[in-house]
Amino acid sequence: MKYLRGQRRKSQRNQEYRRNGIAALSCVATLVLFLTPAYSAEPQSANPDTTPRGGESTHDLTGLSLEELYNLDVIQLNVIGGHTHPAHEIMFGYQFMFMDMGDHLSGTRDVSEAEILKHFPSASTGMTVEEHMVEVMYAPTNKLTVMAMLPIKRIDMDMVMDGFHFTEHSAGVSDLQVLALYTVLGSVTKGHRLIINLGMSFPTGSIDEKNTILGETFKLEYPMQLGSGTYDFRPGLTYLGESKKWAWGAETRTALRFGRNGSGYRLGNEYELTGWVGYAVTDWFAPSLRVNGRIWGNVHGADPDIDPTVDAEGDPDRQGGRRVDFLMGVNFFVPNGIFKRTRMNIEGGFPIYEDLDGPQLSTRWLISAGLTYSF
Amino acid sequence: MRDADRHLLLARTFAARRLFSLAALLSVACFYFQAPHQASAQSLSSREYEIKAAYLYNFIKYVDWPSYGDTISIGVLGSDPFGPALAPLNGKTVKGRRLVIKHLDSVRDAQQCQIIFVSSSERQRLQEIFESLRSARVLTVGETQGFADGGGIINFIEENNKVRFEINAEAARRTGLNISSELLKLARLVKS
Ligand SMILES: [Cu+2]
């Protein structure tokens, strides 16, 4: 009976995901429809308004040489990875990310729930992470772009204990990230660029997420917490290449953590290496392929309020892993009309290699969609 | 789990999710409703015209006129698509002369300009314009298909998401202007 109820609860949740998925899809479809008239609209030169406009912001590009102008993209095509903006440009962006996790891995070996339940009284059966990220970018000069990102997360993890199914849930603001991107070599117009990323994240995300289940309040496991609780350094390096029709690049990203957070631990460092290529089929549409490799460490120290013996997720030594994702994307640009500087991208993929200090839930698939507007 | 507990838990999570979705939706909505306002104010100062304005400035360096006055004038003929993008050029010094931006009401005023930019609003009158500029030492720049083959000197085109240009070298020679080879090298050359 308990089990049946659990199942019902689970299917309810699945149904909700399906509903959320449909909502997200219809959102994307609406946006596409919304943007379509913009690029089929008359070019702006036909605008009959001839009144001179004063006091409006404009970018003075007269400092650029003839060759630079010749190679300058009207809309910049490289959307993946760290990008910079020309001087005095501001960008607002919104990114949606969703990750679905299931089936356990220990190393690269599949581990069944039954096997986990031999060692722990409780086991996870699935997990979803939903992230909404708001970003703002500003370029004080052509070489320097600064950006701030605030992710908002929603994490759900299905658990089973003595045949009873329940779901752990946490949601809220994650860690605020501030980044400075500095172009050290090349420029937009040269076809190759090297950008140094110096970043920091601030512990704005909660590390004190709790749930009450069966009348008992307990602290949620490490993967369910919303932030790192520490001030993290996030250095990185971006290489961007652009030709007439192709855009490619590679990027490293890291999160270096020191000390201990307020709960007595720190998350493991993260190292990420990604490489991609995109091809502009038309001036408003470019599909892309990306491979993303990631290594992340175990938790150092431990939160005394998280019992490492109840489930694997609560064990500081079962958090790290290595993963390589293969991702396919589509990127849309609006070449003219009032949404001229709007870009939209949707990317989805799955791991092609995964090795976890488990047993841990493995990633089934992930999807992200973003919308940016510059002015 | 007691049913009361379960209902409480469900209610709480669902409320949280609804709240969360609402907040997400609102932030997207804010972004979208705010964007058009900025965009409409911004639509005329687009990157495309910032690039074209910078080209006009650069053309002066690569073109030799038989004679100059104290100033170099760029005239815009027809409806001005540049918005604020031309403003930074006004008052700049090129070749030791001050740059002046003018808005022209008629092609007759074009005689005092070194460059005239013919807006695409004039596409029906191009032949008429070229005819009345026949004897003037003016660099005509346009952005209309067929502008350069029709007798104009430089025509902006869009190529692979980039602003590029065509040059009718013969038309330039007829006008008595000398276009540097560096400029010709980048151009797509067309004939009348
Ligand atoms: Cu940006």
Coordinates of C-alpha atoms and ligand atoms in Angstrom, one line a residue:
Chain A
M1 CA 0.0 0.0 0.0
K2 CA 2.7 2.4 1.0
Y3 CA 4.6 1.4 -2.1
L4 CA 1.6 2.1 -4.3
R5 CA 1.1 5.5 -2.8
G6 CA 4.7 6.2 -3.5
Q7 CA 4.3 5.1 -7.1
R8 CA 1.3 7.4 -7.5
R9 CA 3.3 10.2 -6.0
K10 CA 6.1 9.5 -8.5
S11 CA 3.9 9.4 -11.5
Q12 CA 2.3 12.6 -10.4
R13 CA 5.8 14.1 -10.4
N14 CA 6.5 12.7 -13.8
Q15 CA 3.3 14.1 -15.1
E16 CA 4.3 17.5 -13.7
Y17 CA 7.6 17.3 -15.4
R18 CA 5.9 16.5 -18.6
R19 CA 3.7 19.5 -18.1
N20 CA 6.7 21.7 -17.3
G21 CA 8.4 20.4 -20.4
I22 CA 5.4 21.3 -22.5
A23 CA 5.2 24.7 -20.9
A24 CA 8.9 25.3 -21.6
L25 CA 8.5 24.1 -25.2
S26 CA 5.5 26.3 -25.8
C27 CA 7.5 29.2 -24.3
V28 CA 10.3 28.6 -26.8
A29 CA 7.8 28.3 -29.7
T30 CA 6.1 31.6 -28.7
L31 CA 9.4 33.3 -28.7
V32 CA 10.3 31.9 -32.1
L33 CA 7.0 33.2 -33.4
F34 CA 7.5 36.4 -31.7
L35 CA 10.9 36.9 -33.3
T36 CA 9.9 35.7 -36.8
P37 CA 8.3 39.0 -38.0
A38 CA 11.3 40.8 -36.8
Y39 CA 13.7 39.3 -39.3
S40 CA 11.3 39.3 -42.1
A41 CA 10.5 43.0 -41.5
E42 CA 11.5 45.8 -43.8
P43 CA 15.1 46.9 -43.4
Q44 CA 15.5 49.9 -41.2
S45 CA 16.7 52.1 -44.0
A46 CA 13.1 52.3 -45.2
N47 CA 12.1 54.0 -41.9
P48 CA 10.4 57.2 -42.9
D49 CA 11.4 58.9 -39.7
T50 CA 14.0 61.5 -40.6
T51 CA 14.1 63.6 -37.4
P52 CA 17.6 63.7 -36.2
R53 CA 18.0 62.0 -32.9
G54 CA 20.1 63.5 -30.1
G55 CA 21.4 62.1 -26.9
E56 CA 21.1 58.5 -27.9
S57 CA 23.8 56.1 -27.2
T58 CA 25.8 54.9 -30.2
H59 CA 29.2 53.2 -30.6
D60 CA 31.8 55.2 -32.4
L61 CA 33.6 52.6 -34.6
T62 CA 35.8 55.2 -36.4
G63 CA 38.8 54.0 -34.5
L64 CA 38.7 50.7 -36.4
S65 CA 40.7 50.2 -39.6
L66 CA 39.2 49.4 -43.0
E67 CA 40.1 45.7 -42.6
E68 CA 38.6 45.6 -39.1
L69 CA 35.3 47.1 -40.4
Y70 CA 35.4 44.7 -43.3
N71 CA 35.5 41.7 -40.9
L72 CA 33.3 43.0 -38.2
D73 CA 30.2 40.9 -37.7
V74 CA 26.9 42.8 -37.7
I75 CA 25.7 40.3 -35.2
Q76 CA 28.4 38.3 -33.4
L77 CA 28.0 34.7 -34.2
N78 CA 30.0 32.9 -31.5
V79 CA 27.5 32.3 -28.8
I80 CA 28.9 29.4 -26.9
G81 CA 31.5 30.0 -24.2
G82 CA 32.7 33.3 -22.7
H83 CA 32.1 36.1 -25.1
T84 CA 32.9 39.8 -24.9
H85 CA 31.1 42.9 -26.1
P86 CA 32.3 46.0 -27.9
A87 CA 32.9 49.1 -25.7
H88 CA 29.8 50.5 -23.9
E89 CA 27.5 47.6 -24.9
I90 CA 25.2 46.2 -22.3
M91 CA 23.7 42.7 -22.5
F92 CA 20.8 41.1 -20.6
G93 CA 20.5 37.4 -20.7
Y94 CA 18.4 34.6 -19.4
Q95 CA 19.5 30.9 -19.4
F96 CA 17.4 27.9 -18.6
M97 CA 19.0 24.6 -17.8
F98 CA 17.5 21.3 -17.0
M99 CA 19.3 18.1 -16.1
D100 CA 17.7 14.6 -15.6
M101 CA 19.5 12.0 -13.6
G102 CA 18.7 8.3 -13.0
D103 CA 20.5 5.0 -12.8
H104 CA 23.5 4.7 -10.5
L105 CA 27.1 4.4 -11.4
S106 CA 30.1 3.4 -9.2
G107 CA 33.1 4.2 -11.2
T108 CA 31.8 3.4 -14.7
R109 CA 29.9 0.3 -13.5
D110 CA 26.1 0.2 -13.2
V111 CA 24.9 -0.3 -9.7
S112 CA 21.3 -1.4 -9.0
E113 CA 19.1 0.1 -6.2
A114 CA 19.0 -3.3 -4.5
E115 CA 22.8 -3.3 -4.3
I116 CA 22.9 0.2 -2.8
L117 CA 20.2 -0.8 -0.3
K118 CA 22.5 -3.5 1.0
H119 CA 24.9 -0.8 2.2
F120 CA 22.5 2.1 3.0
P121 CA 19.1 2.2 4.5
S122 CA 18.0 4.7 1.8
A123 CA 18.7 5.1 -1.9
S124 CA 18.0 7.7 -4.5
T125 CA 16.0 6.7 -7.6
G126 CA 16.2 9.9 -9.7
M127 CA 16.9 13.5 -9.6
T128 CA 16.2 16.6 -11.6
V129 CA 18.0 20.0 -11.5
E130 CA 16.4 23.0 -13.0
E131 CA 18.2 26.3 -13.2
H132 CA 17.2 29.8 -14.2
M133 CA 20.0 32.1 -14.7
V134 CA 19.9 35.9 -15.1
E135 CA 23.0 37.5 -16.5
V136 CA 24.1 41.1 -17.1
M137 CA 27.2 42.0 -19.1
Y138 CA 28.8 45.4 -19.7
A139 CA 31.9 46.3 -21.6
P140 CA 33.8 49.4 -20.3
T141 CA 36.3 49.0 -23.2
N142 CA 36.7 46.8 -26.3
K143 CA 39.1 44.6 -24.4
L144 CA 37.3 44.3 -21.1
T145 CA 33.8 42.9 -20.4
V146 CA 32.4 42.4 -16.9
M147 CA 29.5 40.2 -16.1
A148 CA 27.3 39.1 -13.2
M149 CA 25.2 35.9 -13.1
L150 CA 22.7 34.9 -10.6
P151 CA 21.4 31.3 -10.9
I152 CA 18.1 30.2 -9.3
K153 CA 17.9 26.5 -8.7
R154 CA 15.2 23.9 -8.1
I155 CA 16.4 20.4 -7.2
D156 CA 14.2 17.4 -6.7
M157 CA 15.5 13.9 -5.7
D158 CA 13.3 10.8 -5.5
M159 CA 14.3 8.5 -2.7
V160 CA 13.3 5.1 -1.4
M161 CA 13.5 3.9 2.2
D162 CA 12.0 0.6 3.4
G163 CA 9.9 0.4 0.2
F164 CA 8.5 3.9 0.9
H165 CA 9.0 6.5 -1.9
F166 CA 9.4 10.2 -1.2
T167 CA 10.9 13.3 -2.8
E168 CA 13.4 15.7 -1.4
H169 CA 13.1 19.2 -2.7
S170 CA 15.1 22.4 -2.5
A171 CA 14.7 25.7 -4.4
G172 CA 16.2 29.2 -4.3
V173 CA 19.0 31.4 -5.2
S174 CA 22.4 29.8 -5.8
D175 CA 25.8 31.5 -5.7
L176 CA 26.2 34.9 -7.4
Q177 CA 29.1 34.9 -9.9
V178 CA 31.0 37.9 -11.0
L179 CA 33.4 37.7 -13.9
A180 CA 35.9 39.9 -15.8
L181 CA 36.7 38.8 -19.3
Y182 CA 39.8 40.4 -20.8
T183 CA 40.9 39.9 -24.4
V184 CA 44.7 39.3 -24.2
L185 CA 45.3 38.3 -27.8
G186 CA 43.6 39.0 -31.1
S187 CA 40.3 40.8 -31.6
V188 CA 36.8 40.2 -32.9
T189 CA 38.1 41.3 -36.3
K190 CA 41.1 39.1 -36.5
G191 CA 39.3 35.7 -36.5
H192 CA 41.1 34.5 -33.3
R193 CA 40.8 35.7 -29.8
L194 CA 42.1 34.6 -26.4
I195 CA 40.2 35.8 -23.4
I196 CA 41.2 35.5 -19.8
N197 CA 38.3 35.0 -17.4
L198 CA 38.8 36.1 -13.8
G199 CA 35.8 35.3 -11.7
M200 CA 34.6 34.9 -8.2
S201 CA 31.4 33.4 -6.7
F202 CA 29.8 34.6 -3.5
P203 CA 28.1 32.3 -1.1
T204 CA 24.6 33.6 -1.7
G205 CA 23.1 30.1 -2.1
S206 CA 21.8 28.4 0.9
I207 CA 23.7 25.4 2.5
D208 CA 21.1 24.9 5.1
E209 CA 18.3 23.3 3.1
K210 CA 16.1 21.0 5.1
N211 CA 13.0 18.9 4.5
T212 CA 10.4 17.5 6.8
I213 CA 9.3 14.0 5.8
L214 CA 7.2 11.7 8.0
G215 CA 7.2 14.5 10.6
E216 CA 11.0 14.4 10.8
T217 CA 13.0 17.4 9.8
F218 CA 16.5 16.7 8.4
K219 CA 19.2 18.4 6.6
L220 CA 19.4 17.7 2.9
E221 CA 22.4 15.9 1.4
Y222 CA 25.3 17.8 -0.4
P223 CA 23.9 17.6 -3.9
M224 CA 20.6 19.1 -2.7
Q225 CA 22.2 22.2 -1.2
L226 CA 21.9 25.4 -3.3
G227 CA 25.3 26.9 -2.9
S228 CA 28.9 26.1 -2.0
G229 CA 29.0 28.2 1.1
T230 CA 32.5 29.4 0.2
Y231 CA 33.9 32.3 -1.7
D232 CA 35.2 30.5 -4.8
F233 CA 37.8 31.6 -7.4
R234 CA 36.7 31.0 -11.0
P235 CA 39.6 31.5 -13.4
G236 CA 39.3 30.4 -17.0
L237 CA 40.6 30.8 -20.5
T238 CA 38.5 31.1 -23.7
Y239 CA 39.7 30.8 -27.2
L240 CA 37.3 31.9 -29.9
G241 CA 37.8 31.4 -33.6
E242 CA 35.6 32.9 -36.3
S243 CA 35.6 32.7 -40.1
K244 CA 33.0 33.6 -42.7
K245 CA 30.6 30.8 -41.9
W246 CA 32.2 28.9 -39.0
A247 CA 32.6 29.8 -35.4
W248 CA 34.6 27.5 -33.1
G249 CA 36.2 27.7 -29.8
A250 CA 37.5 26.1 -26.6
E251 CA 37.2 27.1 -23.0
T252 CA 38.5 26.0 -19.6
R253 CA 36.6 26.8 -16.5
T254 CA 37.5 26.1 -12.9
A255 CA 36.1 26.6 -9.5
L256 CA 38.8 26.7 -6.8
R257 CA 37.7 26.5 -3.3
F258 CA 39.5 27.1 0.0
G259 CA 38.8 26.8 3.7
R260 CA 35.5 25.6 5.1
N261 CA 32.0 26.9 4.8
G262 CA 29.7 27.6 7.7
S263 CA 28.7 24.0 7.9
G264 CA 32.3 22.7 8.2
Y265 CA 33.1 21.5 4.7
R266 CA 34.0 22.7 1.2
L267 CA 32.9 21.3 -2.1
G268 CA 35.5 19.8 -4.3
N269 CA 37.2 21.9 -7.0
E270 CA 35.7 21.8 -10.5
Y271 CA 37.6 21.7 -13.8
E272 CA 35.9 22.0 -17.1
L273 CA 37.1 21.9 -20.6
T274 CA 34.8 22.4 -23.5
G275 CA 35.3 22.7 -27.3
W276 CA 32.7 23.5 -30.0
V277 CA 32.0 24.3 -33.6
G278 CA 29.1 26.2 -35.1
Y279 CA 28.2 26.7 -38.7
A280 CA 26.1 29.7 -40.0
V281 CA 23.7 28.2 -42.4
T282 CA 22.0 31.6 -42.9
D283 CA 22.7 34.9 -41.2
W284 CA 20.0 34.0 -38.6
F285 CA 20.5 30.3 -38.0
A286 CA 23.5 28.4 -36.9
P287 CA 23.6 24.8 -35.6
S288 CA 26.4 23.8 -33.3
L289 CA 28.1 20.7 -31.8
R290 CA 29.9 20.8 -28.5
V291 CA 31.9 18.4 -26.3
N292 CA 32.2 19.2 -22.6
G293 CA 34.5 17.5 -20.2
R294 CA 34.2 18.0 -16.4
I295 CA 36.1 16.8 -13.4
W296 CA 34.8 17.6 -9.9
G297 CA 36.2 16.5 -6.6
N298 CA 34.8 15.1 -3.4
V299 CA 33.6 17.1 -0.4
H300 CA 36.4 18.1 2.0
G301 CA 35.4 18.0 5.6
A302 CA 31.8 17.2 6.5
D303 CA 28.6 18.8 7.6
P304 CA 27.9 17.3 11.1
D305 CA 24.2 17.6 10.4
I306 CA 24.3 15.3 7.4
D307 CA 24.4 11.6 8.3
P308 CA 26.8 9.9 5.9
T309 CA 25.4 6.5 6.7
V310 CA 21.8 7.0 5.6
D311 CA 22.4 7.4 1.9
A312 CA 25.3 7.7 -0.5
E313 CA 24.4 11.3 -1.3
G314 CA 25.2 12.2 2.3
D315 CA 28.7 10.7 2.1
P316 CA 31.4 13.4 1.5
D317 CA 33.5 10.8 -0.3
R318 CA 30.9 9.9 -2.8
Q319 CA 30.5 13.2 -4.5
G320 CA 33.3 13.5 -7.1
G321 CA 33.3 12.4 -10.7
R322 CA 34.3 12.8 -14.3
R323 CA 32.0 13.3 -17.2
V324 CA 32.1 14.0 -20.9
D325 CA 29.0 15.4 -22.5
F326 CA 28.1 15.5 -26.2
L327 CA 25.8 18.4 -27.0
M328 CA 23.9 19.6 -30.1
G329 CA 22.5 23.1 -30.4
V330 CA 20.7 25.5 -32.5
N331 CA 21.4 29.3 -32.4
F332 CA 19.2 32.0 -33.8
F333 CA 20.0 35.6 -34.5
V334 CA 17.7 38.4 -35.4
P335 CA 19.4 40.2 -38.3
N336 CA 17.1 43.2 -38.4
G337 CA 14.0 44.8 -37.0
I338 CA 13.7 46.0 -33.4
F339 CA 14.9 42.7 -32.0
K340 CA 18.0 42.9 -34.1
R341 CA 20.4 42.2 -31.3
T342 CA 18.5 39.3 -29.8
R343 CA 20.1 35.9 -29.8
M344 CA 18.5 32.6 -28.8
N345 CA 20.1 29.2 -28.3
I346 CA 18.9 25.8 -27.4
E347 CA 21.3 23.0 -26.7
G348 CA 20.8 19.5 -25.5
G349 CA 22.8 16.4 -25.0
F350 CA 23.9 13.4 -22.9
P351 CA 27.1 12.0 -21.4
I352 CA 29.2 9.8 -23.6
Y353 CA 31.5 9.0 -20.7
E354 CA 30.8 9.1 -17.0
D355 CA 32.9 7.9 -14.0
L356 CA 31.6 8.6 -10.5
D357 CA 32.9 8.1 -7.0
G358 CA 29.7 6.3 -6.4
P359 CA 27.3 4.9 -6.1
Q360 CA 25.9 8.2 -7.4
L361 CA 23.1 9.0 -9.8
S362 CA 24.3 9.4 -13.4
T363 CA 23.2 12.0 -15.8
R364 CA 20.6 10.9 -18.4
W365 CA 20.3 14.1 -20.5
L366 CA 20.6 17.8 -20.1
I367 CA 19.1 20.7 -22.0
S368 CA 19.6 24.5 -21.9
A369 CA 18.0 27.4 -23.6
G370 CA 19.1 31.0 -23.5
L371 CA 18.0 34.4 -24.7
T372 CA 20.2 37.4 -24.8
Y373 CA 19.6 41.0 -25.8
S374 CA 22.4 43.6 -26.3
F375 CA 22.1 47.3 -26.7
Chain B
M1 CA 3.8 8.5 6.1
R2 CA 0.4 9.7 7.5
D3 CA -1.9 11.1 4.9
A4 CA -2.0 14.5 6.7
D5 CA 1.8 14.7 6.4
R6 CA 1.7 13.7 2.8
H7 CA -0.8 16.3 1.9
L8 CA 1.1 19.0 3.8
L9 CA 4.3 18.0 2.0
L10 CA 2.6 17.9 -1.4
A11 CA 0.9 21.2 -0.8
R12 CA 4.1 22.8 0.3
T13 CA 6.1 21.6 -2.7
F14 CA 3.4 22.4 -5.2
A15 CA 3.0 25.9 -3.7
A16 CA 6.8 26.4 -3.9
R17 CA 6.9 25.2 -7.5
R18 CA 4.1 27.5 -8.5
L19 CA 5.8 30.4 -6.8
F20 CA 9.0 29.5 -8.4
S21 CA 7.5 29.2 -11.9
L22 CA 5.7 32.5 -11.4
A23 CA 9.0 34.2 -10.4
A24 CA 10.8 32.8 -13.4
L25 CA 8.0 33.8 -15.7
L26 CA 7.9 37.3 -14.3
S27 CA 11.6 37.8 -14.7
V28 CA 11.3 36.7 -18.3
A29 CA 8.3 39.0 -18.8
C30 CA 10.2 41.9 -17.3
F31 CA 13.0 41.3 -19.6
Y32 CA 10.7 41.1 -22.6
F33 CA 8.5 44.0 -21.8
Q34 CA 11.4 46.2 -21.1
A35 CA 13.4 45.2 -24.2
P36 CA 11.1 46.6 -26.9
H37 CA 11.3 50.1 -25.3
Q38 CA 15.0 50.1 -25.4
A39 CA 15.0 48.5 -28.8
S40 CA 12.7 51.1 -30.4
A41 CA 14.9 53.9 -29.1
Q42 CA 17.8 51.9 -30.2
S43 CA 16.6 50.5 -33.5
L44 CA 18.1 53.4 -35.6
S45 CA 21.5 53.2 -33.9
S46 CA 22.1 49.6 -34.9
R47 CA 25.4 48.0 -35.4
E48 CA 24.9 48.0 -39.1
Y49 CA 24.8 51.8 -39.3
E50 CA 27.6 52.2 -36.8
I51 CA 29.7 50.2 -39.2
K52 CA 28.5 52.1 -42.2
A53 CA 29.3 55.5 -40.5
A54 CA 32.8 54.3 -39.6
Y55 CA 33.2 53.2 -43.3
L56 CA 32.3 56.7 -44.5
Y57 CA 34.9 58.1 -42.2
N58 CA 37.5 55.7 -43.5
F59 CA 36.6 56.3 -47.1
I60 CA 37.9 59.9 -46.8
K61 CA 41.4 58.5 -46.1
Y62 CA 41.4 56.3 -49.1
V63 CA 39.9 58.7 -51.7
D64 CA 41.6 61.7 -53.2
W65 CA 39.5 64.6 -54.4
P66 CA 41.0 67.0 -57.0
S67 CA 40.4 69.9 -54.5
Y68 CA 39.3 70.5 -51.0
G69 CA 37.8 73.4 -49.0
D70 CA 38.4 74.0 -45.3
T71 CA 36.0 71.3 -44.4
I72 CA 35.0 67.9 -45.7
S73 CA 31.3 67.4 -45.8
I74 CA 29.2 64.3 -45.8
G75 CA 25.7 64.9 -47.0
V76 CA 22.8 62.5 -46.3
L77 CA 20.3 62.5 -49.1
G78 CA 16.8 61.2 -48.4
S79 CA 15.6 59.8 -45.1
D80 CA 18.4 59.3 -42.7
P81 CA 18.9 55.6 -41.6
F82 CA 21.8 56.3 -39.4
G83 CA 20.0 57.6 -36.3
P84 CA 22.7 58.8 -33.9
A85 CA 25.4 56.8 -35.6
L86 CA 26.8 59.7 -37.7
A87 CA 26.9 62.1 -34.8
P88 CA 30.4 61.0 -33.5
L89 CA 31.8 61.9 -37.0
N90 CA 30.7 65.5 -36.8
G91 CA 33.7 67.7 -36.0
K92 CA 36.3 65.0 -36.3
T93 CA 39.5 66.0 -38.2
V94 CA 40.5 64.0 -41.3
K95 CA 43.3 65.0 -43.6
G96 CA 43.7 68.2 -41.5
R97 CA 40.1 69.3 -42.3
R98 CA 37.1 69.4 -40.1
L99 CA 34.4 66.9 -40.9
V100 CA 30.8 68.2 -41.2
I101 CA 27.6 66.1 -41.5
K102 CA 24.8 67.6 -43.5
H103 CA 21.2 66.5 -44.2
L104 CA 20.3 67.5 -47.7
D105 CA 16.9 68.4 -48.9
S106 CA 17.7 68.3 -52.6
V107 CA 20.4 66.9 -54.8
R108 CA 21.3 70.5 -55.7
D109 CA 22.8 71.0 -52.2
A110 CA 25.1 68.0 -52.9
Q111 CA 27.5 70.1 -54.9
Q112 CA 29.3 71.4 -51.8
C113 CA 29.8 67.9 -50.3
Q114 CA 32.7 65.6 -50.8
I115 CA 30.6 62.5 -50.0
I116 CA 26.9 62.1 -50.4
F117 CA 25.2 59.1 -48.9
V118 CA 22.1 58.3 -50.9
S119 CA 19.5 56.7 -48.7
S120 CA 17.5 53.7 -50.0
S121 CA 14.4 55.9 -49.8
E122 CA 15.7 57.5 -53.0
R123 CA 15.9 54.2 -54.9
Q124 CA 13.3 55.4 -57.5
R125 CA 15.3 58.6 -58.3
L126 CA 18.8 57.2 -58.5
Q127 CA 19.2 57.9 -62.3
E128 CA 18.0 61.5 -61.8
I129 CA 20.5 61.9 -58.9
F130 CA 23.4 60.6 -60.8
E131 CA 22.5 62.8 -63.8
S132 CA 22.5 66.0 -61.7
L133 CA 25.8 65.0 -60.1
R134 CA 27.5 64.3 -63.4
S135 CA 29.9 67.2 -63.2
A136 CA 30.3 67.3 -59.4
R137 CA 33.4 65.9 -57.7
V138 CA 31.3 63.9 -55.3
L139 CA 31.8 60.4 -53.9
T140 CA 28.4 58.8 -54.1
V141 CA 27.7 56.1 -51.5
G142 CA 24.6 54.1 -51.4
E143 CA 23.0 51.0 -49.9
T144 CA 20.6 50.0 -52.6
Q145 CA 20.8 47.0 -54.9
G146 CA 22.1 48.2 -58.3
F147 CA 23.4 51.5 -56.9
A148 CA 27.0 51.0 -58.2
D149 CA 26.2 49.3 -61.5
G150 CA 23.6 52.1 -62.0
G151 CA 26.4 54.8 -61.9
G152 CA 27.0 55.3 -58.1
I153 CA 30.6 54.9 -56.9
I154 CA 30.4 52.9 -53.7
N155 CA 27.5 50.6 -52.6
F156 CA 27.2 48.9 -49.2
I157 CA 26.2 45.3 -49.3
E158 CA 25.7 42.7 -46.6
E159 CA 27.8 39.6 -46.9
N160 CA 28.0 36.8 -44.4
N161 CA 26.7 39.0 -41.6
K162 CA 29.3 41.6 -42.4
V163 CA 29.0 45.0 -44.1
R164 CA 31.0 45.1 -47.3
F165 CA 31.0 47.2 -50.4
E166 CA 31.0 47.3 -54.2
I167 CA 33.0 49.9 -56.1
N168 CA 32.3 51.1 -59.6
A169 CA 35.9 52.3 -60.4
E170 CA 34.9 53.6 -63.8
A171 CA 32.3 55.9 -62.3
A172 CA 34.9 57.2 -59.8
R173 CA 37.3 57.9 -62.7
R174 CA 34.6 59.8 -64.6
T175 CA 34.0 61.9 -61.5
G176 CA 37.7 62.7 -61.2
L177 CA 38.2 60.9 -57.9
N178 CA 41.2 58.8 -57.2
I179 CA 40.5 55.7 -55.2
S180 CA 43.4 54.0 -53.5
S181 CA 44.3 50.4 -54.4
E182 CA 43.9 49.4 -50.7
L183 CA 40.2 50.3 -50.9
L184 CA 39.7 48.7 -54.3
K185 CA 41.4 45.5 -53.0
L186 CA 38.6 45.0 -50.4
A187 CA 35.8 45.9 -52.7
R188 CA 33.7 43.8 -55.0
L189 CA 34.3 45.6 -58.3
V190 CA 31.3 46.3 -60.6
K191 CA 30.9 48.0 -63.9
S192 CA 28.1 50.2 -65.2
Ligands
CU1 CU 27.1 38.9 -23.4

